[in-house]
XYZ file of C-alpha atoms in Angstrom:
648
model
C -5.877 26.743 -4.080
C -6.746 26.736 -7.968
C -3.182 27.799 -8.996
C -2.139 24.465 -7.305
C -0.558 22.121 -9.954
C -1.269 18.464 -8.743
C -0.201 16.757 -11.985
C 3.796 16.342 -12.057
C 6.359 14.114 -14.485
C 5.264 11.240 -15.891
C 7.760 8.459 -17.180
C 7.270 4.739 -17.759
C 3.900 3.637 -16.302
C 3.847 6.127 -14.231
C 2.362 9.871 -13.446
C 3.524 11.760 -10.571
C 1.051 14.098 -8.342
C 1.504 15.938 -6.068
C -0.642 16.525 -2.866
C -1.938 19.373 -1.056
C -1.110 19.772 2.921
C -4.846 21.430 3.617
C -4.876 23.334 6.507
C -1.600 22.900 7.959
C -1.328 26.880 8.398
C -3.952 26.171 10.998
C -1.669 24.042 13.325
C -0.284 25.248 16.382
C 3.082 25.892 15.952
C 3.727 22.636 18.488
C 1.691 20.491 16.514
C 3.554 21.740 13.350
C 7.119 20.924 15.184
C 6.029 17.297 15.786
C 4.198 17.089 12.078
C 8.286 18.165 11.186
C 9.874 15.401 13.699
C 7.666 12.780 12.884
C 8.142 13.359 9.043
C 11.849 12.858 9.321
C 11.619 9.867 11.162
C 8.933 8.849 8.576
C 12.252 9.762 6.213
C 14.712 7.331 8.318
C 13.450 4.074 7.153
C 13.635 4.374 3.309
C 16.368 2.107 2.681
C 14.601 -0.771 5.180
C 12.263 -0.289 2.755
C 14.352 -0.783 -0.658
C 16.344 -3.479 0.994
C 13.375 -5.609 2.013
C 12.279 -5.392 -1.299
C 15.580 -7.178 -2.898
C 18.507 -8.332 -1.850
C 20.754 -6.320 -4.435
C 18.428 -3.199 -4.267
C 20.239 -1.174 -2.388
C 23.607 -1.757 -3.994
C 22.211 -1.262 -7.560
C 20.114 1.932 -6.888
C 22.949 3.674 -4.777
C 25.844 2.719 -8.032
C 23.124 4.325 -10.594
C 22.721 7.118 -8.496
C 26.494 7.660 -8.333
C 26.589 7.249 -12.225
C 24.004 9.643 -12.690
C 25.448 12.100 -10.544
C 28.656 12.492 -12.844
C 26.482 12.082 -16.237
C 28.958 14.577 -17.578
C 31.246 11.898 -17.910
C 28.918 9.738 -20.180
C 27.513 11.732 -23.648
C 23.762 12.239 -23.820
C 22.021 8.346 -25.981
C 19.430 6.650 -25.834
C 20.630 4.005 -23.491
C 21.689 7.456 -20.889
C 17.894 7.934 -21.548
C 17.032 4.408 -20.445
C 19.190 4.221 -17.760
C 17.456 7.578 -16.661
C 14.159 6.283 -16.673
C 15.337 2.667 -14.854
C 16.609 4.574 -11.972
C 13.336 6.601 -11.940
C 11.162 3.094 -11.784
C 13.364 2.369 -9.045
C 12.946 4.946 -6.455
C 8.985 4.414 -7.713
C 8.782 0.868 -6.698
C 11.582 1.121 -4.365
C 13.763 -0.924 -6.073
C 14.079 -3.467 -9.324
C 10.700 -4.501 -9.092
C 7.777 -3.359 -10.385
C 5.679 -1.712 -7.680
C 2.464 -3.032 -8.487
C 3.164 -6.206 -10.624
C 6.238 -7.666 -8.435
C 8.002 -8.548 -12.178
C 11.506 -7.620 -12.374
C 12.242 -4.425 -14.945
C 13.853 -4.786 -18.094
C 16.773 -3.037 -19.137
C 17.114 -1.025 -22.306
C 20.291 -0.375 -21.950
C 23.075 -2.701 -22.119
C 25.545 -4.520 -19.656
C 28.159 -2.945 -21.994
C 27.076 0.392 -21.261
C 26.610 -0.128 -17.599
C 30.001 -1.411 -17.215
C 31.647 1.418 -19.073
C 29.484 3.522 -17.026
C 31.031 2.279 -13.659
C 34.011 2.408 -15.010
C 34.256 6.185 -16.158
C 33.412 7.244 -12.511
C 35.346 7.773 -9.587
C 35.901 4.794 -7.998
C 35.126 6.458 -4.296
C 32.247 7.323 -5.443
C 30.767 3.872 -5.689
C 29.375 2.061 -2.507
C 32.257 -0.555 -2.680
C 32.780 -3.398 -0.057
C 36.174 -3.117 1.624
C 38.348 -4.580 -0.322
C 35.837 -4.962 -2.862
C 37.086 -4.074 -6.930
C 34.723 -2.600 -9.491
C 34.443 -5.924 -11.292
C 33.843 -7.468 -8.294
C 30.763 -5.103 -7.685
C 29.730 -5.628 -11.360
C 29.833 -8.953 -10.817
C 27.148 -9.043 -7.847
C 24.724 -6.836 -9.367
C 24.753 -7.684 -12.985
C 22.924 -10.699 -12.615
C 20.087 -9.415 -10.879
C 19.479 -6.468 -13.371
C 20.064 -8.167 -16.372
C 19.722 -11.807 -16.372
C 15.942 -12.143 -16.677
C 15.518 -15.752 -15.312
C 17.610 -14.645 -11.977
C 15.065 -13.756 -9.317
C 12.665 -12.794 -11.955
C 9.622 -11.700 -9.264
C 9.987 -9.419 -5.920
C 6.565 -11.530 -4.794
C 5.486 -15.432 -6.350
C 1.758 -16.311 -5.483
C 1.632 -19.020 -8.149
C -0.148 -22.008 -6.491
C 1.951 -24.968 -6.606
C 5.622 -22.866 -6.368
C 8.057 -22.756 -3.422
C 6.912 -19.318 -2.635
C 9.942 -18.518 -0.431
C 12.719 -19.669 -3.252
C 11.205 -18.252 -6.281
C 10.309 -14.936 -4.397
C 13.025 -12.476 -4.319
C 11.627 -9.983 -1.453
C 14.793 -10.199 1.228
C 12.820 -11.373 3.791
C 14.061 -15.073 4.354
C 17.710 -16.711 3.510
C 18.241 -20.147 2.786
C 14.937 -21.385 3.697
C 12.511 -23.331 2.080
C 8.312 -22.610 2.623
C 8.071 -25.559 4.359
C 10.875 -24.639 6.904
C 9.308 -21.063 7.373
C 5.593 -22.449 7.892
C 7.349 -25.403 10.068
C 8.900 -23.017 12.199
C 6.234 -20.462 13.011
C 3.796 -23.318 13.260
C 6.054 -23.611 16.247
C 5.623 -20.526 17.488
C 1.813 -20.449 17.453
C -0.356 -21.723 20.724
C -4.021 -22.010 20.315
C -4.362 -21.408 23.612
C -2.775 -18.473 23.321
C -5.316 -15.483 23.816
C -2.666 -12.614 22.673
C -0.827 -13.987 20.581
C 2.495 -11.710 19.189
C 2.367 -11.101 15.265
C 5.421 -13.967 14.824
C 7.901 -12.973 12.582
C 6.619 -9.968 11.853
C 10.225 -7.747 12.777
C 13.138 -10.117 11.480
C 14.705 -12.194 8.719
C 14.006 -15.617 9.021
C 17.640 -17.099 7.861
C 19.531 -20.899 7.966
C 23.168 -20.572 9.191
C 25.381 -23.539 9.744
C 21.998 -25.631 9.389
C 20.342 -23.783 12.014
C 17.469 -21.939 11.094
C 17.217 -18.254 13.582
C 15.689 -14.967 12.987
C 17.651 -11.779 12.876
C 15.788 -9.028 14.656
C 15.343 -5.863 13.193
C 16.068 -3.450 15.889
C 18.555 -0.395 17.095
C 21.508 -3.172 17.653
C 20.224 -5.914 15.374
C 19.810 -5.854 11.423
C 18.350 -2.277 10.011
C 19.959 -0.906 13.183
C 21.781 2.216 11.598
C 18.270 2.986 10.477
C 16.460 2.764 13.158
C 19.048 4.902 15.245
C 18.007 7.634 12.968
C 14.330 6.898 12.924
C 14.378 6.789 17.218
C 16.273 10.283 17.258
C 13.353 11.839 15.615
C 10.734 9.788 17.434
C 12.459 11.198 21.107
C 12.358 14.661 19.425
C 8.932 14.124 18.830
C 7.917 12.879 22.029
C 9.304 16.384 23.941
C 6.653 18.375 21.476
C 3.758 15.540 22.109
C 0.505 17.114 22.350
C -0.871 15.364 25.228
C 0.655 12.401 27.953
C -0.790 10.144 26.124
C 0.610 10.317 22.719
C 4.109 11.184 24.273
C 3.424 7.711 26.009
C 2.929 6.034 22.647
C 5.553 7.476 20.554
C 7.906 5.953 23.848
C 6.566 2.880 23.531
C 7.433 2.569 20.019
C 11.193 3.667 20.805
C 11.138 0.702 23.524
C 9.548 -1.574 20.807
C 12.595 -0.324 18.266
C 15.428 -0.711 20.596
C 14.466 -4.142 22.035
C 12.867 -5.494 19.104
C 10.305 -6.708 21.424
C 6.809 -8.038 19.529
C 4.399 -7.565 23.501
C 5.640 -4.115 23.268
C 4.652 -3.487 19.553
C 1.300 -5.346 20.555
C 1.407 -2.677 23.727
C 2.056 0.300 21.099
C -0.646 -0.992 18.919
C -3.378 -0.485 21.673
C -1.816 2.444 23.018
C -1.815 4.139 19.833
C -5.454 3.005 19.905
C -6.735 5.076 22.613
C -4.840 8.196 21.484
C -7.398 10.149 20.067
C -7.508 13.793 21.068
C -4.063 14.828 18.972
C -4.620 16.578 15.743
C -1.571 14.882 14.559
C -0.611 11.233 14.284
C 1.713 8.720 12.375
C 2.027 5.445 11.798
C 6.035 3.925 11.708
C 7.210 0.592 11.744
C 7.228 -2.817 10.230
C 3.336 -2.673 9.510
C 1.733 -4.481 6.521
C 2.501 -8.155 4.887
C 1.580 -7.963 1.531
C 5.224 -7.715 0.366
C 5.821 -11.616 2.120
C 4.321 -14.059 -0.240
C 3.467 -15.768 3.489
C 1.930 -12.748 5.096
C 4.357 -13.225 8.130
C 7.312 -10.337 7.524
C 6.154 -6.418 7.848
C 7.454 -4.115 5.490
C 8.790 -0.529 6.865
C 6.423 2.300 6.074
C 6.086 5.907 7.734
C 3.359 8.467 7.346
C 2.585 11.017 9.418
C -0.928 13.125 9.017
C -3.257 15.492 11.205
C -6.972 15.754 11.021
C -9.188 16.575 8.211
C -12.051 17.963 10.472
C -14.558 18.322 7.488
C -14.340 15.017 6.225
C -14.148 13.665 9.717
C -17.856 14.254 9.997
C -18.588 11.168 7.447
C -16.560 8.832 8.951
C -17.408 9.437 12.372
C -21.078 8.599 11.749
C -19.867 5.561 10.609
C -18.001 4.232 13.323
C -20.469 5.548 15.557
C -22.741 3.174 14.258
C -20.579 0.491 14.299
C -23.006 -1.750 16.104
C -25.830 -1.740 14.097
C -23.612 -2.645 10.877
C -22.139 -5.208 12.771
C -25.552 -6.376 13.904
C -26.980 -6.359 10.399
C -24.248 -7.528 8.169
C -25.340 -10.626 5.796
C -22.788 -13.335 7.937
C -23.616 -16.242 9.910
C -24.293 -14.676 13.247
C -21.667 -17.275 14.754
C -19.087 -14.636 13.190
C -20.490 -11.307 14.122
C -18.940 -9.328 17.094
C -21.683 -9.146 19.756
C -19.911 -5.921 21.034
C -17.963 -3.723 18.816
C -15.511 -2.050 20.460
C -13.218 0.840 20.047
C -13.694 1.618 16.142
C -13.011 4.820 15.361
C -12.247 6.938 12.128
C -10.734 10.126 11.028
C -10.158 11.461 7.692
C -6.605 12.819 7.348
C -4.654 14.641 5.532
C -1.183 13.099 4.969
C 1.702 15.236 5.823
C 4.669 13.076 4.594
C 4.840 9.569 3.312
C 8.060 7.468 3.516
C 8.765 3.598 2.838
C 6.250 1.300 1.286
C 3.637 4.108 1.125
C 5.618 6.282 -1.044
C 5.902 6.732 -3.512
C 2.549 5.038 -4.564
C 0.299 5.590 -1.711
C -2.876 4.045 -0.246
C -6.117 5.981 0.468
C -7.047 4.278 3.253
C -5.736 2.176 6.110
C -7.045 0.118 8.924
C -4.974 -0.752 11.947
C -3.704 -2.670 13.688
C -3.730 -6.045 11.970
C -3.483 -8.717 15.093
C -6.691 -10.023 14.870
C -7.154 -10.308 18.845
C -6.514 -6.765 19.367
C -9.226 -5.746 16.995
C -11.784 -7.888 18.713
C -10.999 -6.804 22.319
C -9.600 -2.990 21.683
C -10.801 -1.831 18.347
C -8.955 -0.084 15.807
C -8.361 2.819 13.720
C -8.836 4.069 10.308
C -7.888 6.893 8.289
C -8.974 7.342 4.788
C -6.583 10.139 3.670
C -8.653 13.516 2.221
C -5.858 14.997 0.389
C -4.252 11.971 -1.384
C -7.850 11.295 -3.048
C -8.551 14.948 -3.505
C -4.909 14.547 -5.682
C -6.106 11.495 -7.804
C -9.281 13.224 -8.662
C -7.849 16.212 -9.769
C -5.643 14.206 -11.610
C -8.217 12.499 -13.375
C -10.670 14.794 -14.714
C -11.274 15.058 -18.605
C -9.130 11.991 -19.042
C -11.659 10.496 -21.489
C -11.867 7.230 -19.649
C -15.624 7.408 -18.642
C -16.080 7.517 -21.914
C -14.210 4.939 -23.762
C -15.527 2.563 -20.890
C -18.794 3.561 -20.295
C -20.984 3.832 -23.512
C -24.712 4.615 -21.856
C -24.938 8.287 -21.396
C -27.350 7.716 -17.861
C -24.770 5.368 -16.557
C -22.154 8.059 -17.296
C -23.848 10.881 -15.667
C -24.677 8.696 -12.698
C -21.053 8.424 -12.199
C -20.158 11.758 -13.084
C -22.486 12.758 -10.325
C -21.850 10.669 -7.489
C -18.375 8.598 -7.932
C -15.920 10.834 -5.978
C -18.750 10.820 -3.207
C -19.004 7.113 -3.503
C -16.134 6.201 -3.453
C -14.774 7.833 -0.083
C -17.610 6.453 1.348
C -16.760 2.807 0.147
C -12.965 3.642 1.304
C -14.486 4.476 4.562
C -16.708 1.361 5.448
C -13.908 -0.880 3.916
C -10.794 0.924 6.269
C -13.743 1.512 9.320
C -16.092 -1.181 9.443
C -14.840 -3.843 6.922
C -11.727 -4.644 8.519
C -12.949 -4.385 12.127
C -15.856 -6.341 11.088
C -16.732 -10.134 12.315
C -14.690 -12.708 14.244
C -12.319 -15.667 14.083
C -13.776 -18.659 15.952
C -11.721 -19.788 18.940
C -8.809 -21.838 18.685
C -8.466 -20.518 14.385
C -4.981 -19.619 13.630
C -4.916 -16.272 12.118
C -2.766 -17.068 9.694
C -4.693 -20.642 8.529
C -5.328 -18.814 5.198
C -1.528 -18.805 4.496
C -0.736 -16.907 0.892
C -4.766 -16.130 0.395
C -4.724 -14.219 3.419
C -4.043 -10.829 2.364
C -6.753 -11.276 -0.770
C -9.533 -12.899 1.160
C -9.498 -10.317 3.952
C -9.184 -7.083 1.288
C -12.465 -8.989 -0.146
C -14.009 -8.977 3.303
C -13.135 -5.427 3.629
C -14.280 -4.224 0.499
C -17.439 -6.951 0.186
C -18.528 -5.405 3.787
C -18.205 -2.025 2.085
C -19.969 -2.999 -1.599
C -22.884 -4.067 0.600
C -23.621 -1.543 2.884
C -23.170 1.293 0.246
C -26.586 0.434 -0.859
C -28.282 -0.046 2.111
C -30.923 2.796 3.302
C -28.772 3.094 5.805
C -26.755 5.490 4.129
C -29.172 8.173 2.848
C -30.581 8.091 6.877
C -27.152 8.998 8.102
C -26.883 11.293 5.691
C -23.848 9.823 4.037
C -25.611 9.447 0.286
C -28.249 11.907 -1.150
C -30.513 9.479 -2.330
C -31.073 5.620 -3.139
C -29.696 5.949 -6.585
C -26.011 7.171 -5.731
C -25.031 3.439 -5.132
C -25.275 2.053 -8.562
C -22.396 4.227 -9.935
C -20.088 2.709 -7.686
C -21.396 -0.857 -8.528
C -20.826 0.192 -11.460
C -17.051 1.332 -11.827
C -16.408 -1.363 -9.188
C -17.374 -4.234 -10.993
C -15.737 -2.452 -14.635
C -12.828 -2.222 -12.756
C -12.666 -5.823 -11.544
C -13.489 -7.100 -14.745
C -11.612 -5.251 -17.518
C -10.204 -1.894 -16.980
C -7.901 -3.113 -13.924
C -5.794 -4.917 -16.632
C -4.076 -2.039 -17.853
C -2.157 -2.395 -14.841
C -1.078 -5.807 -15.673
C 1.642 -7.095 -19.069
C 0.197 -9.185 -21.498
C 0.910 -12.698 -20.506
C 0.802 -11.816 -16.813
C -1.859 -13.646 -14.149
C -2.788 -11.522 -11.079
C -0.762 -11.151 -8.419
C -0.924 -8.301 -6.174
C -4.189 -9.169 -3.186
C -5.457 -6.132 -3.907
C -5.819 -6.851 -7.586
C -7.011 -10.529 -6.760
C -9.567 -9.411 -4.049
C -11.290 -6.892 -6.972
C -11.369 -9.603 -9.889
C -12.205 -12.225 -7.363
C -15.725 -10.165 -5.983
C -15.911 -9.181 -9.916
C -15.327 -12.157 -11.074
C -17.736 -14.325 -9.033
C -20.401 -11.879 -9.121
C -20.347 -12.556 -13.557
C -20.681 -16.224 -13.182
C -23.305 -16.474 -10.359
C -25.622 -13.380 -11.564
C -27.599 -15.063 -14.333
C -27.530 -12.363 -17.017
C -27.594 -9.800 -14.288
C -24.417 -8.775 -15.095
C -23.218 -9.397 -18.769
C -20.502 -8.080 -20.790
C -21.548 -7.124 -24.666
C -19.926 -6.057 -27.430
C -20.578 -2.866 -29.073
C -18.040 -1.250 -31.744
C -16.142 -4.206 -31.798
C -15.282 -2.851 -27.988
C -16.745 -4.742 -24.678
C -18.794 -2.720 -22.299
C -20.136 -3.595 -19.168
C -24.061 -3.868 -18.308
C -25.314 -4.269 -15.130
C -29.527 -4.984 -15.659
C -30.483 -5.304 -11.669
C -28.475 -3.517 -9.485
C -30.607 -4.674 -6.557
C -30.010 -8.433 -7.697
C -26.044 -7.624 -7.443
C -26.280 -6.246 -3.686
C -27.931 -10.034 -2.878
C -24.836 -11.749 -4.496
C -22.287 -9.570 -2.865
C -24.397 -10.421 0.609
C -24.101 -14.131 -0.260
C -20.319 -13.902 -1.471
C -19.124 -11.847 1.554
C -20.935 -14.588 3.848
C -18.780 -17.324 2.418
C -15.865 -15.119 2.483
C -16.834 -14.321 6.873
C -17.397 -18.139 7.236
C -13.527 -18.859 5.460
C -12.251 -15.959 7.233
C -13.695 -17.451 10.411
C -12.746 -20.946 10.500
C -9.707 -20.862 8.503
C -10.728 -22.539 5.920
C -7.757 -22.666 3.511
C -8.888 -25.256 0.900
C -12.426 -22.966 0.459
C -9.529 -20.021 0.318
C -7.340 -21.533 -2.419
C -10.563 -22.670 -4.337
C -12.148 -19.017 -4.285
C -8.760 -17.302 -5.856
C -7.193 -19.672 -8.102
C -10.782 -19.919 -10.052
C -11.900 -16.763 -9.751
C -8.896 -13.956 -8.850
C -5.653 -15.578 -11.074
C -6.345 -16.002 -14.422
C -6.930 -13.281 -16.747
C -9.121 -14.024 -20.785
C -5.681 -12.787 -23.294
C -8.142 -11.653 -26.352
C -9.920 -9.053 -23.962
C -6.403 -7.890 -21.731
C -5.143 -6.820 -25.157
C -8.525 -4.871 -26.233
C -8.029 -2.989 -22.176
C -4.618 -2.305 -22.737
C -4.982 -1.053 -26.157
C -8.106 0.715 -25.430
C -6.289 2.456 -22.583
C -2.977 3.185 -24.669
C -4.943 5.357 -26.743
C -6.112 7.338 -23.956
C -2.337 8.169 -23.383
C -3.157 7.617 -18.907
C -0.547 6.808 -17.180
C -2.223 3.441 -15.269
C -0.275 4.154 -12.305
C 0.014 7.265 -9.748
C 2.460 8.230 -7.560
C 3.329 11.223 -4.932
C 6.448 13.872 -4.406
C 6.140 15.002 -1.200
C 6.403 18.236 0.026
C 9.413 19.487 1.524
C 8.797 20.333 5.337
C 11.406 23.139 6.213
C 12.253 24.562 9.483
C 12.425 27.772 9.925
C 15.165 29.241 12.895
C 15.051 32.006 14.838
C 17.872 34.375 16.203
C 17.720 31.871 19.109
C 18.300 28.260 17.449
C 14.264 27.813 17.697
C 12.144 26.260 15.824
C 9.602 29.772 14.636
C 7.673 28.206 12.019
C 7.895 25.046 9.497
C 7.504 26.127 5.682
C 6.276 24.266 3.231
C 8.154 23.899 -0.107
C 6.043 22.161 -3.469
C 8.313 22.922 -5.795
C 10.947 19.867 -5.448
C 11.320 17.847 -8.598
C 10.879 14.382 -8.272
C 14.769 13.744 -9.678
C 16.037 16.388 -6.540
C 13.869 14.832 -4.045
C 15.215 11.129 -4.521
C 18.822 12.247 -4.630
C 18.324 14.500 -1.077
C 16.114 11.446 0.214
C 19.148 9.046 -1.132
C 22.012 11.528 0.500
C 20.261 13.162 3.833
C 18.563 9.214 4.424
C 20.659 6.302 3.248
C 21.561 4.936 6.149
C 22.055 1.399 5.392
C-alpha cells in the first residue's frame, strides 16, 4: 500500500494520479466479472463524449493521433513537442477545449507544420470522408484549431449572449436560444406530475426550416456507440448479483435501444431501490453542465463497489435525513415533510469513462429529475479512493503555507481538513441535493443558465451549514466543536482567491461549480461586516475570518434565499445573485493568486489513468480471475482507449 505511486505525468495545467482499487481482491469472483463488464461498457461511450464536446473534436483528435503514431516521419522540434502536449490536453478535456475553463486551446505549433504533418503520413491512415482529399480534411479542421475567433468557447454563460450560437458544445444545430427555450417550453405541462427530463438524450437541430431532435439511441445518432456500450451491459446483466440489479441494468438497455425518456425515468428509480449489490455504475446521458441551457446530458460511465469503512459516515447521515431536513434554516414552505429514500455509500471507483475521466468528481448525487427525488429519493456516492488520491497528491505542497499565514489556523487545518472535507462532500452529494422542494406548478428548469450554479450553492450551502452544527460531534461524524472552522476556512480562501489559479488572466467565471464557490464566498465578504476581511501582509493578501459563529448565520440566511429561488423559480433573483456576486473576478489580486501559485510549481488541475482491468482465461474460455494492471502510461492508455473504443 505505501509502495503505491499515486502521482503520475504532469504536462500543461495538468498532474495526473492515479487511484487505488481498495479492496477489490475481496470481491467475489462474480462481482469482479460484472466490475470487468460494466467497466467496458463504461469504455464504449468515450467518443459520445468527445463529440458532444465539439463538433470537429473527433476528427481533429483521431488525425493527431494518426500523426503521432508515425512521429518517425516528422524529426524531433519544438513544435513536435507542442503538438505532443496539444493532443495530451485533448484526451484531458476530451477534446479542444479546456476542461475546466470551456476556452478553446492555443496552438504552439503552426498550421504550416500541421499541414506538412498530414501530409508526410499515409493517407489511409487518416479518418478521411469518402471521397474526401487531405486538403479537403485540412480545410474542415483548421479553422477550429487555429483560428481563435472561430468557436472560441466549448460553454458561453455571458449574460446578454446567444448562448446556443456562441457556444460550441455539439449539442444543438442551427438553432437560436430562443428557438431551443421556445420549443421545450412546448414540451413542458405544469400539470404534469412526472414530467420526462426533455431533451435530455438528443440534438436539438433545424433542417429544411423544421426544427426536430435526433435521438441518441442504438439506431439513432451515437448508435455505433451505444451497440458497444449495450453488449457489455447484457454481459453484465447474466453476472448481476441479485434480480434486482439484473432488472435495472435491462432497463437501461430498453432505455438505450428505444431512446425512450419514461424508461430512463423508470431506470432512475429502479436503480434507486437497488441497494444490496456491492457493485454499481452509473452510464448514460447524465449531467447538464456541459449545455449552457442545462437541457442536453453529457455521456459519462463509472462503475464502483462499496467502501464499507467509509460507508459508516455516510450512512448516519442519510439515516438522519429527517431531522436535517426538519431543521435546515429555509422557509418551512420548502422543506420536505417526509424525506424519502436517501441513501449513501462511499465507493470506491473501479473505472471512469466519458465526462468523468479524465478529471473526476468526488461526489455525485442522483438522479437529477426533481420529482423523482421528492417522491423516491436518491443516491449518493462520495468516492473514497479518488479523494484518498488527491490527498496523497497534495501533501508537502507548500500551499497551506503560502495561503495561510497564522500558525493556529494552519494546524487547525492540518488536523481536521481531509476529515472535513468528506464530510462536507457527503452532506452536499446526501442531504444537499435531496434537500427541500419546488412549489407546485414551478418549472424545474425556470432558473434557465443559473440552474446548475444556484443548485451546487444549495448543495454545498446545505453542507457549509450543517458542518457546524452539534449535530455532528453527537453522531459522531466530527471530534469536537472546533473541527468546523478549518473547513470555513479553506472554503471561503478557496472561493475568494486561491480558486483563480484555475482561471487565465482576463477570464470571468464560468464553470457552476466555480460560480456556486465565489458566489457563497463572495456574498458572505460583503454581508459579514468585518467578519470576514481580507488583509495584506508581505505585500501578499491573506484571509481572516474573526467570528466563525457569525459566518454559519450568514450561510443560514444565504442558503434560505437560495431554497426560496430554488423553490419558486425565481430567475430574475437567480441572474441577480451570479452576475454580482459569482462572474466577475478583481485583475490586481488574480495576478498576485496566479503568481503566488506559479511559484509553488502545483499543477492547479488533477486528473486520473485508470487502471487496466484484465481478464484472466482459463483452459476452458472462463473468466478465472480479473487482474489489475497500474502500470499503463497515460500516452498508451489514450491510444488503446482511442483504438479498442472509437466507435464513432
Amino acid at each position: 500500500m505505501e509502495s503505491f505511486n499515486y502521482t503520475d505525468e504532469r504536462f500543461a495545467d495538468v498532474q495526473l494520479l492515479r487511484y487505488r482499487l481498495n479492496g477489490f481482491e475481496e470481491l467475489t469472483l462474480r462481482q469482479k466479472v460484472l466490475a470487468y463488464y460494466l467497466s467496458e461498457a463504461a469504455l464504449c461511450g468515450r467518443d459520445i463524449t468527445t463529440d458532444q464536446y465539439g463538433k470537429y473534436n473527433l476528427r481533429i483528435r483521431k488525425t493527431l493521433e494518426a500523426i503521432y503514431s508515425h512521429h518517425d516521419k516528422l524529426p524531433e522540434s519544438q513544435e513536435w513537442e507542442a503538438l505532443e502536449t496539444y493532443l495530451k490536453r485533448i484526451w484531458f478535456s476530451n477534446g479542444i477545449y479546456h476542461h475546466y475553463g470551456c476556452e478553446k486551446f492555443t496552438p504552439k505549433f503552426t498550421e504550416t507544420f500541421l499541414r506538412n504533418a498530414i501530409l508526410s503520413i499515409p493517407i489511409e491512415s487518416l479518418l478521411l470522408n469518402e471521397g474526401e482529399t487531405r486538403e479537403e480534411l485540412m480545410e474542415a479542421i483548421f479553422p477550429a484549431i487555429f483560428d481563435p475567433s472561430f468557436m472560441p468557447k466549448r460553454v458561453n454563460k455571458a449574460d446578454g449572449d446567444d448562448l446556443i450560437l456562441t457556444s460550441a458544445c455539439h449539442f444543438y444545430e442551427g438553432v437560436t436560444q430562443q428557438e431551443v427555450e421556445d420549443y421545450y417550453a412546448t414540451k413542458a405541462n405544469p400539470a404534469d406530475k412526472e414530467p420526462p427530463s426533455w431533451g435530455l438524450n438528443s440534438t436539438l437541430v433545424k433542417e429544411n426550416g423544421q426544427i426536430k431532435e435526433l435521438t441518441w439511441k442504438e439506431d439513432g445518432l451515437y448508435g455505433e456507440a451505444i451497440h458497444h456500450i449495450l453488449y457489455w451491459l447484457n454481459k453484465a446483466a447474466e453476472v448481476a448479483e441479485n434480480e434486482q440489479q439484473r432488472k435495472v441494468i435491462l432497463l437501461l438497455c430498453d432505455y438505450y435501444r428505444t431512446g425512450d425518456l419514461s424508461l430512463f425515468d423508470q431506470y432512475s428509480i429502479e436503480w434507486l431501490r437497488e441497494q444490496d449489490g456491492e457493485v454499481d455504475f452509473i452510464n448514460g446521458f447524465i449531467e447538464v453542465y456541459g449545455d449552457p441551457l442545462g437541457i442536453k446530458g453529457t455521456w459519462e460511465g463509472i462503475v464502483e463497489y462499496k467502501d464499507h469503512v467509509a460507508t459508516r459516515r455516510t450512512k448516519t447521515i442519510s439515516e438522519n435525513a429527517q431531522w436535517f431536513e426538519d431543521h435546515s434554516p429555509i422557509d418551512p414552505r420548502f422543506r420536505k415533510p417526509v424525506v424519502k429514500g436517501v441513501t449513501a455509500n462511499a465507493i470506491c471507483a473501479a473505472m471512469l469513462g466519458g465526462e468523468e475521466y479524465p478529471s473526476m468528481a468526488i461526489g455525485i448525487n442522483l438522479p437529477n429529475a426533481d420529482w423523482i427525488r421528492a417522491r423516491y429519493g436518491s443516491k449518493s456516492i462520495t468516492i473514497s479512493n479518488i479523494t484518498e488520491a488527491y490527498n496523497k497528491a497534495a501533501k508537502g505542497n507548500g500551499f497551506k503555507e503560502e495561503f495561510i499565514d497564522e500558525e493556529r489556523t494552519r494546524q487547525l487545518i492540518i488536523r481536521y481538513s481531509d476529515l472535513c472535507d468528506d464530510l462536507h462532500t457527503d452532506l452536499h452529494e446526501c442531504l444537499g441535493h435531496g434537500s427541500g422542494q419546488l412549489l407546485p406548478n414551478t418549472d424545474p428548469n425556470a432558473l434557465k443558465s443559473y440552474g446548475n450554479t444556484i443548485e451546487e450553492a444549495r448543495a454545498d450551502l446545505f453542507g457549509l451549514y450543517y458542518i457546524a452544527d452539534k449535530k455532528m460531534v453527537e453522531l459522531g461524524l466530527l471530534p469536537d466543536k472546533q473541527a468546523y472552522k478549518s473547513h470555513y476556512y479553506t472554503y471561503l480562501l478557496n472561493g475568494l482567491m486561491t480558486q483563480l489559479t484555475r482561471i487565465t488572466l482576463g477570464n470571468k467565471i464560468e464553470e457552476a461549480h466555480m460560480r456556486n464557490r465565489a458566489l457563497i464566498a463572495h456574498w458572505v465578504y460583503e454581508h459579514s461586516r468585518g467578519i470576514v476581511s481580507l488583509v495584506r501582509h508581505n505585500d501578499k493578501t491573506y484571509l481572516r475570518i474573526h467570528n466563525y459563529e457569525k459566518v454559519r448565520e450568514l450561510f443560514a440566511q444565504l442558503l434560505a434565499e437560495i431554497q426560496r429561488i430554488k423553490s419558486e423559480g425565481d430567475y430574475a433573483a437567480a441572474r441577480k445573485l451570479v452576475e454580482k456576486y459569482a462572474v466577475n473576478i478583481d485583475p490586481v489580486l488574480h495576478q498576485e493568486i496566479i503568481e503566488r501559485y506559479r511559484r509553488l510549481n502545483i499543477a492547479p488541475y488533477k486528473g486520473f489513468i485508470n487502471p487496466w482491468l484484465k481478464p484472466i482465461i482459463d483452459s476452458q474460455g472462463c473468466i478465472k480471475d480479473i487482474e489489475i494492471d497500474y502500470s499503463e502510461t497515460y500516452t498508451h492508455q489514450m491510444l488503446r482507449y482511442s483504438r479498442d473504443y472509437g466507435f464513432l
